[in-house]
PDB file of C-alpha atoms in Angstrom:
ATOM      1  CA  MET A   6      24.862  -4.597   0.805  1.00 45.00           C
ATOM      2  CA  THR A   7      23.368  -1.929   3.055  1.00 45.00           C
ATOM      3  CA  ILE A   8      22.613   1.463   1.761  1.00 53.00           C
ATOM      4  CA  ASP A   9      22.871   4.081   4.183  1.00 53.00           C
ATOM      5  CA  SER A  10      20.248   6.544   3.715  1.00 57.00           C
ATOM      6  CA  GLU A  11      19.766   9.986   4.493  1.00 56.00           C
ATOM      7  CA  LEU A  12      15.682   9.629   4.274  1.00 55.00           C
ATOM      8  CA  GLU A  13      14.185  10.976   7.529  1.00 61.00           C
ATOM      9  CA  PRO A  14      10.555   9.544   7.803  1.00 63.00           C
ATOM     10  CA  ARG A  15       7.607  11.273   9.365  1.00 75.00           C
ATOM     11  CA  ASP A  16       6.161  10.548  12.602  1.00 88.00           C
ATOM     12  CA  ILE A  17       3.249   8.278  11.442  1.00 96.00           C
ATOM     13  CA  TRP A  18       2.554   5.881  14.355  1.00 97.00           C
ATOM     14  CA  PRO A  19      -0.061   8.309  16.248  1.00 96.00           C
ATOM     15  CA  GLN A  20      -2.023   8.710  12.899  1.00 97.00           C
ATOM     16  CA  MET A  21      -2.225   5.144  12.421  1.00 98.00           C
ATOM     17  CA  ARG A  22      -3.267   4.235  15.337  1.00 98.00           C
ATOM     18  CA  ASP A  23      -6.069   6.934  14.471  1.00 98.00           C
ATOM     19  CA  GLU A  24      -6.777   5.441  11.400  1.00 98.00           C
ATOM     20  CA  ALA A  25      -7.178   1.415  13.044  1.00 98.00           C
ATOM     21  CA  SER A  26      -9.738   3.041  16.034  1.00 98.00           C
ATOM     22  CA  ALA A  27     -11.831   4.679  13.615  1.00 98.00           C
ATOM     23  CA  ALA A  28     -11.761   1.487  11.522  1.00 98.00           C
ATOM     24  CA  ALA A  29     -12.869  -0.622  14.071  1.00 98.00           C
ATOM     25  CA  ALA A  30     -15.617   1.719  14.754  1.00 98.00           C
ATOM     26  CA  ALA A  31     -16.622   1.651  11.648  1.00 97.00           C
ATOM     27  CA  GLU A  32     -16.372  -2.440  11.020  1.00 97.00           C
ATOM     28  CA  PRO A  33     -17.043  -3.931  14.483  1.00 97.00           C
ATOM     29  CA  VAL A  34     -17.015  -7.629  13.472  1.00 98.00           C
ATOM     30  CA  LEU A  35     -13.026  -6.332  12.306  1.00 98.00           C
ATOM     31  CA  ALA A  36     -12.729  -4.745  15.988  1.00 98.00           C
ATOM     32  CA  SER A  37     -10.491  -7.873  17.215  1.00 98.00           C
ATOM     33  CA  TYR A  38      -8.117  -7.655  13.837  1.00 98.00           C
ATOM     34  CA  PHE A  39      -7.741  -3.942  14.237  1.00 98.00           C
ATOM     35  CA  HIS A  40      -6.898  -4.640  17.825  1.00 98.00           C
ATOM     36  CA  ASN A  41      -4.020  -7.414  17.175  1.00 98.00           C
ATOM     37  CA  THR A  42      -2.259  -5.478  14.307  1.00 98.00           C
ATOM     38  CA  VAL A  43      -2.210  -2.072  15.577  1.00 98.00           C
ATOM     39  CA  LEU A  44      -3.958  -1.090  18.559  1.00 98.00           C
ATOM     40  CA  ARG A  45      -2.177  -3.580  21.159  1.00 98.00           C
ATOM     41  CA  HIS A  46       1.310  -2.730  20.090  1.00 98.00           C
ATOM     42  CA  LYS A  47       2.976   0.153  21.636  1.00 97.00           C
ATOM     43  CA  SER A  48       5.165   1.018  18.841  1.00 97.00           C
ATOM     44  CA  LEU A  49       5.343   0.501  15.013  1.00 98.00           C
ATOM     45  CA  ASP A  50       8.386  -1.526  15.333  1.00 98.00           C
ATOM     46  CA  ASP A  51       6.233  -4.112  17.421  1.00 98.00           C
ATOM     47  CA  ALA A  52       3.237  -3.792  15.184  1.00 98.00           C
ATOM     48  CA  LEU A  53       5.434  -4.574  12.307  1.00 98.00           C
ATOM     49  CA  ALA A  54       6.639  -7.735  14.214  1.00 98.00           C
ATOM     50  CA  TYR A  55       3.432  -9.126  14.414  1.00 98.00           C
ATOM     51  CA  GLN A  56       2.081  -8.581  11.160  1.00 98.00           C
ATOM     52  CA  LEU A  57       5.058 -10.369   9.373  1.00 98.00           C
ATOM     53  CA  ALA A  58       5.197 -13.287  11.484  1.00 98.00           C
ATOM     54  CA  SER A  59       1.312 -13.304  11.120  1.00 97.00           C
ATOM     55  CA  VAL A  60       1.397 -13.605   7.548  1.00 96.00           C
ATOM     56  CA  LEU A  61       4.694 -15.807   7.410  1.00 96.00           C
ATOM     57  CA  ASP A  62       3.530 -18.326   9.819  1.00 95.00           C
ATOM     58  CA  HIS A  63       4.234 -21.799   8.990  1.00 94.00           C
ATOM     59  CA  SER A  64       4.508 -24.841  10.685  1.00 93.00           C
ATOM     60  CA  ALA A  65       8.423 -25.234   9.880  1.00 93.00           C
ATOM     61  CA  LEU A  66       9.051 -21.592  12.024  1.00 93.00           C
ATOM     62  CA  THR A  67       5.790 -20.701  13.988  1.00 94.00           C
ATOM     63  CA  ALA A  68       4.525 -16.637  14.042  1.00 95.00           C
ATOM     64  CA  THR A  69       6.092 -16.978  18.023  1.00 96.00           C
ATOM     65  CA  SER A  70       8.944 -17.465  16.972  1.00 96.00           C
ATOM     66  CA  LEU A  71       9.261 -15.678  13.561  1.00 97.00           C
ATOM     67  CA  GLN A  72       7.997 -12.635  15.751  1.00 97.00           C
ATOM     68  CA  GLU A  73      11.413 -12.514  18.128  1.00 97.00           C
ATOM     69  CA  VAL A  74      13.690 -13.100  15.019  1.00 97.00           C
ATOM     70  CA  ILE A  75      11.834  -9.787  13.632  1.00 98.00           C
ATOM     71  CA  ALA A  76      11.512  -7.926  16.761  1.00 98.00           C
ATOM     72  CA  GLY A  77      15.650  -9.017  17.061  1.00 98.00           C
ATOM     73  CA  ALA A  78      16.449  -7.637  13.628  1.00 98.00           C
ATOM     74  CA  LEU A  79      14.717  -4.178  14.024  1.00 98.00           C
ATOM     75  CA  ARG A  80      16.141  -3.836  17.666  1.00 97.00           C
ATOM     76  CA  ALA A  81      19.726  -4.167  15.944  1.00 98.00           C
ATOM     77  CA  ASP A  82      19.256  -2.401  13.275  1.00 97.00           C
ATOM     78  CA  PRO A  83      17.296   0.936  13.196  1.00 96.00           C
ATOM     79  CA  GLN A  84      17.847   1.097   9.485  1.00 96.00           C
ATOM     80  CA  ILE A  85      15.230  -1.468   9.105  1.00 97.00           C
ATOM     81  CA  SER A  86      12.254   0.851  10.779  1.00 97.00           C
ATOM     82  CA  ARG A  87      13.256   4.184   9.246  1.00 96.00           C
ATOM     83  CA  CYS A  88      13.205   2.578   5.552  1.00 97.00           C
ATOM     84  CA  MET A  89       9.898   1.098   6.392  1.00 97.00           C
ATOM     85  CA  GLN A  90       8.212   4.099   7.435  1.00 97.00           C
ATOM     86  CA  ALA A  91       9.643   5.621   4.379  1.00 97.00           C
ATOM     87  CA  ASP A  92       8.093   2.741   2.715  1.00 97.00           C
ATOM     88  CA  ILE A  93       4.573   3.357   4.041  1.00 98.00           C
ATOM     89  CA  CYS A  94       5.240   7.063   2.861  1.00 97.00           C
ATOM     90  CA  ALA A  95       5.881   6.465  -0.572  1.00 97.00           C
ATOM     91  CA  TRP A  96       2.927   4.414  -0.940  1.00 97.00           C
ATOM     92  CA  TYR A  97       0.743   7.117   0.922  1.00 97.00           C
ATOM     93  CA  ASP A  98       2.235   9.606  -1.325  1.00 96.00           C
ATOM     94  CA  ARG A  99       2.617   8.319  -4.949  1.00 97.00           C
ATOM     95  CA  ASP A 100      -0.719   5.136  -5.064  1.00 96.00           C
ATOM     96  CA  PRO A 101      -4.072   7.118  -5.513  1.00 94.00           C
ATOM     97  CA  ALA A 102      -5.502   3.983  -4.257  1.00 93.00           C
ATOM     98  CA  CYS A 103      -3.796   4.224  -0.771  1.00 96.00           C
ATOM     99  CA  ASP A 104      -5.647   7.226   1.346  1.00 95.00           C
ATOM    100  CA  GLN A 105      -4.451   6.104   4.760  1.00 97.00           C
ATOM    101  CA  TYR A 106      -1.228   5.161   6.249  1.00 98.00           C
ATOM    102  CA  LEU A 107      -2.713   2.146   7.360  1.00 98.00           C
ATOM    103  CA  THR A 108      -3.245   0.697   4.545  1.00 98.00           C
ATOM    104  CA  PRO A 109      -0.105  -0.667   3.394  1.00 98.00           C
ATOM    105  CA  PHE A 110       0.944  -1.716   6.425  1.00 98.00           C
ATOM    106  CA  LEU A 111      -1.781  -4.227   6.522  1.00 98.00           C
ATOM    107  CA  TYR A 112      -3.423  -5.189   3.022  1.00 97.00           C
ATOM    108  CA  PHE A 113      -0.334  -4.422  -0.172  1.00 98.00           C
ATOM    109  CA  LYS A 114       1.415  -7.686  -0.249  1.00 97.00           C
ATOM    110  CA  GLY A 115       4.594  -5.384  -1.728  1.00 97.00           C
ATOM    111  CA  PHE A 116       4.982  -3.623   1.237  1.00 98.00           C
ATOM    112  CA  HIS A 117       5.156  -7.121   3.385  1.00 98.00           C
ATOM    113  CA  ALA A 118       7.398  -8.586   0.818  1.00 98.00           C
ATOM    114  CA  LEU A 119       9.899  -5.815   1.041  1.00 98.00           C
ATOM    115  CA  GLN A 120       9.864  -5.721   4.788  1.00 98.00           C
ATOM    116  CA  SER A 121      10.197  -9.314   5.141  1.00 98.00           C
ATOM    117  CA  HIS A 122      13.023  -9.034   2.775  1.00 98.00           C
ATOM    118  CA  ARG A 123      14.622  -6.340   5.109  1.00 98.00           C
ATOM    119  CA  VAL A 124      14.635  -8.977   7.699  1.00 98.00           C
ATOM    120  CA  ALA A 125      16.368 -11.385   5.490  1.00 98.00           C
ATOM    121  CA  HIS A 126      18.821  -8.985   4.184  1.00 98.00           C
ATOM    122  CA  TRP A 127      20.280  -8.328   8.020  1.00 98.00           C
ATOM    123  CA  LEU A 128      20.206 -11.820   8.691  1.00 98.00           C
ATOM    124  CA  TRP A 129      22.549 -12.455   5.887  1.00 98.00           C
ATOM    125  CA  SER A 130      24.709  -9.766   6.837  1.00 98.00           C
ATOM    126  CA  GLU A 131      24.831 -11.478  10.463  1.00 98.00           C
ATOM    127  CA  GLY A 132      25.920 -15.158   8.682  1.00 98.00           C
ATOM    128  CA  ARG A 133      22.851 -16.565   9.182  1.00 98.00           C
ATOM    129  CA  ARG A 134      21.924 -17.388   5.738  1.00 98.00           C
ATOM    130  CA  THR A 135      20.155 -20.154   6.153  1.00 98.00           C
ATOM    131  CA  LEU A 136      17.135 -18.487   7.991  1.00 98.00           C
ATOM    132  CA  ALA A 137      17.622 -15.797   5.666  1.00 98.00           C
ATOM    133  CA  LEU A 138      16.914 -17.958   2.430  1.00 98.00           C
ATOM    134  CA  TYR A 139      14.367 -19.624   4.489  1.00 98.00           C
ATOM    135  CA  VAL A 140      12.511 -16.238   4.761  1.00 98.00           C
ATOM    136  CA  GLN A 141      13.008 -15.603   1.061  1.00 98.00           C
ATOM    137  CA  SER A 142      11.667 -18.603   0.429  1.00 97.00           C
ATOM    138  CA  ARG A 143       8.030 -18.140   2.676  1.00 97.00           C
ATOM    139  CA  VAL A 144       7.808 -14.892   1.016  1.00 98.00           C
ATOM    140  CA  SER A 145       7.959 -16.223  -2.829  1.00 97.00           C
ATOM    141  CA  GLU A 146       5.545 -18.766  -1.493  1.00 96.00           C
ATOM    142  CA  GLN A 147       3.255 -16.341   0.070  1.00 96.00           C
ATOM    143  CA  PHE A 148       3.195 -13.187  -2.450  1.00 97.00           C
ATOM    144  CA  SER A 149       4.947 -14.610  -5.641  1.00 97.00           C
ATOM    145  CA  VAL A 150       7.767 -11.912  -4.967  1.00 98.00           C
ATOM    146  CA  ASP A 151      11.230 -13.269  -5.239  1.00 98.00           C
ATOM    147  CA  ILE A 152      14.195 -11.167  -3.978  1.00 98.00           C
ATOM    148  CA  HIS A 153      17.615 -12.801  -3.027  1.00 98.00           C
ATOM    149  CA  PRO A 154      18.784 -11.866   0.918  1.00 98.00           C
ATOM    150  CA  ALA A 155      21.794 -10.099  -0.270  1.00 98.00           C
ATOM    151  CA  ALA A 156      19.932  -7.618  -2.693  1.00 98.00           C
ATOM    152  CA  GLY A 157      20.530  -3.902  -1.237  1.00 98.00           C
ATOM    153  CA  PHE A 158      17.343  -1.867  -0.855  1.00 98.00           C
ATOM    154  CA  GLY A 159      16.939   2.115   0.294  1.00 97.00           C
ATOM    155  CA  CYS A 160      14.577   3.626   1.634  1.00 97.00           C
ATOM    156  CA  GLY A 161      11.155   4.850   0.411  1.00 97.00           C
ATOM    157  CA  ILE A 162      10.590   2.266  -1.913  1.00 98.00           C
ATOM    158  CA  MET A 163       7.216   1.386  -3.466  1.00 98.00           C
ATOM    159  CA  ILE A 164       7.183  -1.957  -4.796  1.00 98.00           C
ATOM    160  CA  ASP A 165       3.071  -1.590  -6.269  1.00 96.00           C
ATOM    161  CA  HIS A 166       0.979  -4.994  -7.014  1.00 95.00           C
ATOM    162  CA  ALA A 167       4.209  -6.705  -6.542  1.00 96.00           C
ATOM    163  CA  THR A 168       3.298 -10.081  -7.897  1.00 97.00           C
ATOM    164  CA  GLY A 169       5.968 -11.765 -10.235  1.00 97.00           C
ATOM    165  CA  LEU A 170       8.723  -9.093  -9.008  1.00 98.00           C
ATOM    166  CA  VAL A 171      12.527 -11.004  -9.243  1.00 98.00           C
ATOM    167  CA  VAL A 172      15.658  -9.299  -7.938  1.00 98.00           C
ATOM    168  CA  GLY A 173      18.926 -10.790  -7.627  1.00 97.00           C
ATOM    169  CA  GLU A 174      21.864 -11.223  -5.220  1.00 97.00           C
ATOM    170  CA  THR A 175      24.104  -8.180  -6.345  1.00 97.00           C
ATOM    171  CA  CYS A 176      21.324  -5.751  -7.076  1.00 98.00           C
ATOM    172  CA  VAL A 177      21.256  -2.551  -5.446  1.00 98.00           C
ATOM    173  CA  VAL A 178      18.154  -0.224  -5.722  1.00 98.00           C
ATOM    174  CA  GLU A 179      18.352   3.239  -4.151  1.00 98.00           C
ATOM    175  CA  ASP A 180      16.133   5.366  -2.363  1.00 97.00           C
ATOM    176  CA  ASP A 181      12.675   6.729  -3.513  1.00 97.00           C
ATOM    177  CA  VAL A 182      12.314   3.793  -6.134  1.00 98.00           C
ATOM    178  CA  SER A 183       8.867   2.818  -7.252  1.00 98.00           C
ATOM    179  CA  ILE A 184       8.570  -0.918  -9.095  1.00 98.00           C
ATOM    180  CA  LEU A 185       5.493  -2.429 -10.715  1.00 98.00           C
ATOM    181  CA  HIS A 186       4.943  -5.955 -11.327  1.00 98.00           C
ATOM    182  CA  SER A 187       6.109  -8.303 -13.032  1.00 98.00           C
ATOM    183  CA  VAL A 188       9.729  -6.744 -13.428  1.00 98.00           C
ATOM    184  CA  THR A 189      13.111  -8.541 -13.428  1.00 98.00           C
ATOM    185  CA  LEU A 190      15.843  -7.209 -11.673  1.00 98.00           C
ATOM    186  CA  GLY A 191      18.116  -9.882 -13.083  1.00 97.00           C
ATOM    187  CA  GLY A 192      21.458 -11.539 -14.526  1.00 95.00           C
ATOM    188  CA  SER A 193      22.776 -11.922 -17.777  1.00 86.00           C
ATOM    189  CA  GLY A 194      24.924 -15.407 -18.165  1.00 81.00           C
ATOM    190  CA  SER A 195      26.028 -17.647 -15.775  1.00 76.00           C
ATOM    191  CA  GLY A 196      28.871 -16.243 -14.365  1.00 80.00           C
ATOM    192  CA  GLY A 197      29.481 -15.337 -10.621  1.00 84.00           C
ATOM    193  CA  GLY A 198      30.762 -11.850  -8.936  1.00 91.00           C
ATOM    194  CA  ASP A 199      28.423  -8.333  -9.533  1.00 93.00           C
ATOM    195  CA  ARG A 200      26.013  -9.478 -12.455  1.00 95.00           C
ATOM    196  CA  HIS A 201      22.440  -7.522 -11.581  1.00 97.00           C
ATOM    197  CA  PRO A 202      21.581  -4.360 -11.909  1.00 98.00           C
ATOM    198  CA  LYS A 203      22.514  -1.169  -9.863  1.00 98.00           C
ATOM    199  CA  ILE A 204      19.053   1.003  -9.509  1.00 98.00           C
ATOM    200  CA  GLY A 205      19.177   4.785  -9.318  1.00 98.00           C
ATOM    201  CA  ARG A 206      17.807   7.250  -6.853  1.00 97.00           C
ATOM    202  CA  GLY A 207      13.895   8.605  -7.986  1.00 97.00           C
ATOM    203  CA  VAL A 208      13.841   5.434 -10.859  1.00 98.00           C
ATOM    204  CA  MET A 209      10.453   4.280 -12.244  1.00 98.00           C
ATOM    205  CA  ILE A 210      10.244   1.037 -13.375  1.00 98.00           C
ATOM    206  CA  GLY A 211       6.865  -0.040 -15.317  1.00 98.00           C
ATOM    207  CA  ALA A 212       5.259  -3.410 -15.199  1.00 98.00           C
ATOM    208  CA  GLY A 213       6.846  -5.701 -16.863  1.00 98.00           C
ATOM    209  CA  ALA A 214       9.893  -4.384 -17.775  1.00 98.00           C
ATOM    210  CA  LYS A 215      13.324  -6.639 -17.608  1.00 98.00           C
ATOM    211  CA  VAL A 216      16.530  -5.154 -16.476  1.00 98.00           C
ATOM    212  CA  LEU A 217      19.204  -7.699 -17.096  1.00 98.00           C
ATOM    213  CA  GLY A 218      23.073  -7.353 -16.546  1.00 97.00           C
ATOM    214  CA  PRO A 219      25.321  -5.736 -14.193  1.00 96.00           C
ATOM    215  CA  VAL A 220      23.798  -2.443 -15.519  1.00 98.00           C
ATOM    216  CA  ARG A 221      23.933   1.175 -13.861  1.00 98.00           C
ATOM    217  CA  ILE A 222      20.267   2.827 -14.563  1.00 98.00           C
ATOM    218  CA  GLY A 223      20.767   6.448 -13.714  1.00 98.00           C
ATOM    219  CA  GLU A 224      19.223   8.754 -11.025  1.00 97.00           C
ATOM    220  CA  GLY A 225      15.538   9.752 -12.312  1.00 97.00           C
ATOM    221  CA  VAL A 226      15.467   7.107 -15.111  1.00 97.00           C
ATOM    222  CA  LYS A 227      11.892   6.254 -16.518  1.00 97.00           C
ATOM    223  CA  ILE A 228      11.926   2.211 -18.223  1.00 98.00           C
ATOM    224  CA  ALA A 229       8.487   1.976 -19.883  1.00 97.00           C
ATOM    225  CA  ALA A 230       5.799  -0.873 -18.899  1.00 97.00           C
ATOM    226  CA  GLY A 231       7.881  -4.321 -20.851  1.00 98.00           C
ATOM    227  CA  SER A 232      11.241  -2.800 -21.744  1.00 98.00           C
ATOM    228  CA  LEU A 233      13.863  -4.734 -22.001  1.00 98.00           C
ATOM    229  CA  VAL A 234      17.080  -3.207 -20.620  1.00 98.00           C
ATOM    230  CA  LEU A 235      20.872  -4.334 -21.462  1.00 97.00           C
ATOM    231  CA  ARG A 236      22.884  -1.448 -21.092  1.00 97.00           C
ATOM    232  CA  ASP A 237      23.454   1.739 -19.269  1.00 98.00           C
ATOM    233  CA  VAL A 238      20.661   3.995 -18.772  1.00 98.00           C
ATOM    234  CA  PRO A 239      21.968   7.974 -18.528  1.00 97.00           C
ATOM    235  CA  ALA A 240      20.461   9.703 -15.874  1.00 97.00           C
ATOM    236  CA  HIS A 241      16.592  11.500 -16.495  1.00 96.00           C
ATOM    237  CA  ALA A 242      16.635   9.196 -19.584  1.00 96.00           C
ATOM    238  CA  THR A 243      12.873   7.569 -20.773  1.00 97.00           C
ATOM    239  CA  VAL A 244      13.832   4.571 -22.729  1.00 97.00           C
ATOM    240  CA  ALA A 245      11.164   1.589 -24.065  1.00 97.00           C
ATOM    241  CA  GLY A 246      11.152  -0.950 -25.876  1.00 97.00           C
ATOM    242  CA  VAL A 247      12.899  -4.613 -26.636  1.00 97.00           C
ATOM    243  CA  PRO A 248      15.489  -3.781 -26.456  1.00 97.00           C
ATOM    244  CA  ALA A 249      15.318  -0.819 -24.770  1.00 97.00           C
ATOM    245  CA  ARG A 250      16.149   3.047 -26.541  1.00 97.00           C
ATOM    246  CA  ILE A 251      16.045   6.137 -25.107  1.00 96.00           C
ATOM    247  CA  VAL A 252      12.718   7.773 -26.448  1.00 96.00           C
ATOM    248  CA  GLY A 253      13.036  10.826 -24.377  1.00 93.00           C
ATOM    249  CA  ARG A 254      13.961  13.071 -21.162  1.00 92.00           C
ATOM    250  CA  SER A 255      12.058  11.989 -18.100  1.00 85.00           C
ATOM    251  CA  ALA A 256      11.315  14.317 -14.687  1.00 80.00           C
ATOM    252  CA  ALA A 257      13.197  14.803 -11.820  1.00 86.00           C
ATOM    253  CA  ALA A 258      12.124  11.812 -10.168  1.00 91.00           C
ATOM    254  CA  PRO A 259       9.453   9.750 -12.260  1.00 95.00           C
ATOM    255  CA  ALA A 260       9.078   7.517  -9.038  1.00 96.00           C
ATOM    256  CA  TYR A 261       6.712  10.382  -7.626  1.00 96.00           C
ATOM    257  CA  THR A 262       4.501  11.086 -10.305  1.00 94.00           C
ATOM    258  CA  MET A 263       4.196   7.195 -11.446  1.00 95.00           C
ATOM    259  CA  ASP A 264       3.267   9.134 -14.986  1.00 93.00           C
ATOM    260  CA  GLN A 265       3.545   5.487 -17.160  1.00 91.00           C
ATOM    261  CA  THR A 266       2.786   7.808 -20.667  1.00 90.00           C
ATOM    262  CA  LEU A 267       6.044   8.463 -23.250  1.00 86.00           C
ATOM    263  CA  ASP A 268       4.618  11.914 -24.169  1.00 63.00           C
ATOM    264  CA  SER A 269       5.106  14.236 -21.474  1.00 50.00           C
ATOM    265  CA  GLU A 270       9.049  14.051 -21.202  1.00 46.00           C
ATOM    266  CA  GLU A 271      10.602  17.343 -20.223  1.00 45.00           C
TER     267      GLU A 271
END
């Protein structure tokens, strides 16, 4: 499922090039690395195709072939690039450990896994399901992140740390969502059809939380770490526990603040 987002990304490519130039000057031993990943490319899309192909390289499908596939997806669907740039901004705005736009692009496996998924999702929608599943498998192997290619993600998504994330086939995640590590957005039961969660805009899902079944998580919900969510959650609620229960009200968009506490509800 493709989500039509209204988010307009910032023009971050010039700043990323400046950051790469400064980093190369500060650490000459890595100068060729910054040149290959950023400085020699004419656009952020070109750089992304190179970067993802490099981290997913395998003898079964080499970096050169992967780069062509990814570049083709970016040309065919400008939404991938728009969302990718909004994702970088999400990390920059929400993660205190991220003080440069370049940081998630080069170093964060949550970013790499999400952008690889965006390409796999495009392949899936184009009927190239075998290749989409191959990309999913490589992402799972490389990053310990398993997102079905059919799952839909909006823009401005931050997947912090990312290890252990599982997202099912019919899951939909709207804009401006923050997800921490070891989260499962999974099914409940062995039946087919619509069986995975729908996550509203501005939601924050804490580390280790499990959201199971075709439940609707309303806009601006905060899901506490370690919670098990089996029922719909109304907008701007904070839920915690196993099974999860409403314990308070959340801020307008807890995904922005990343506040993990339960005693600061508004």
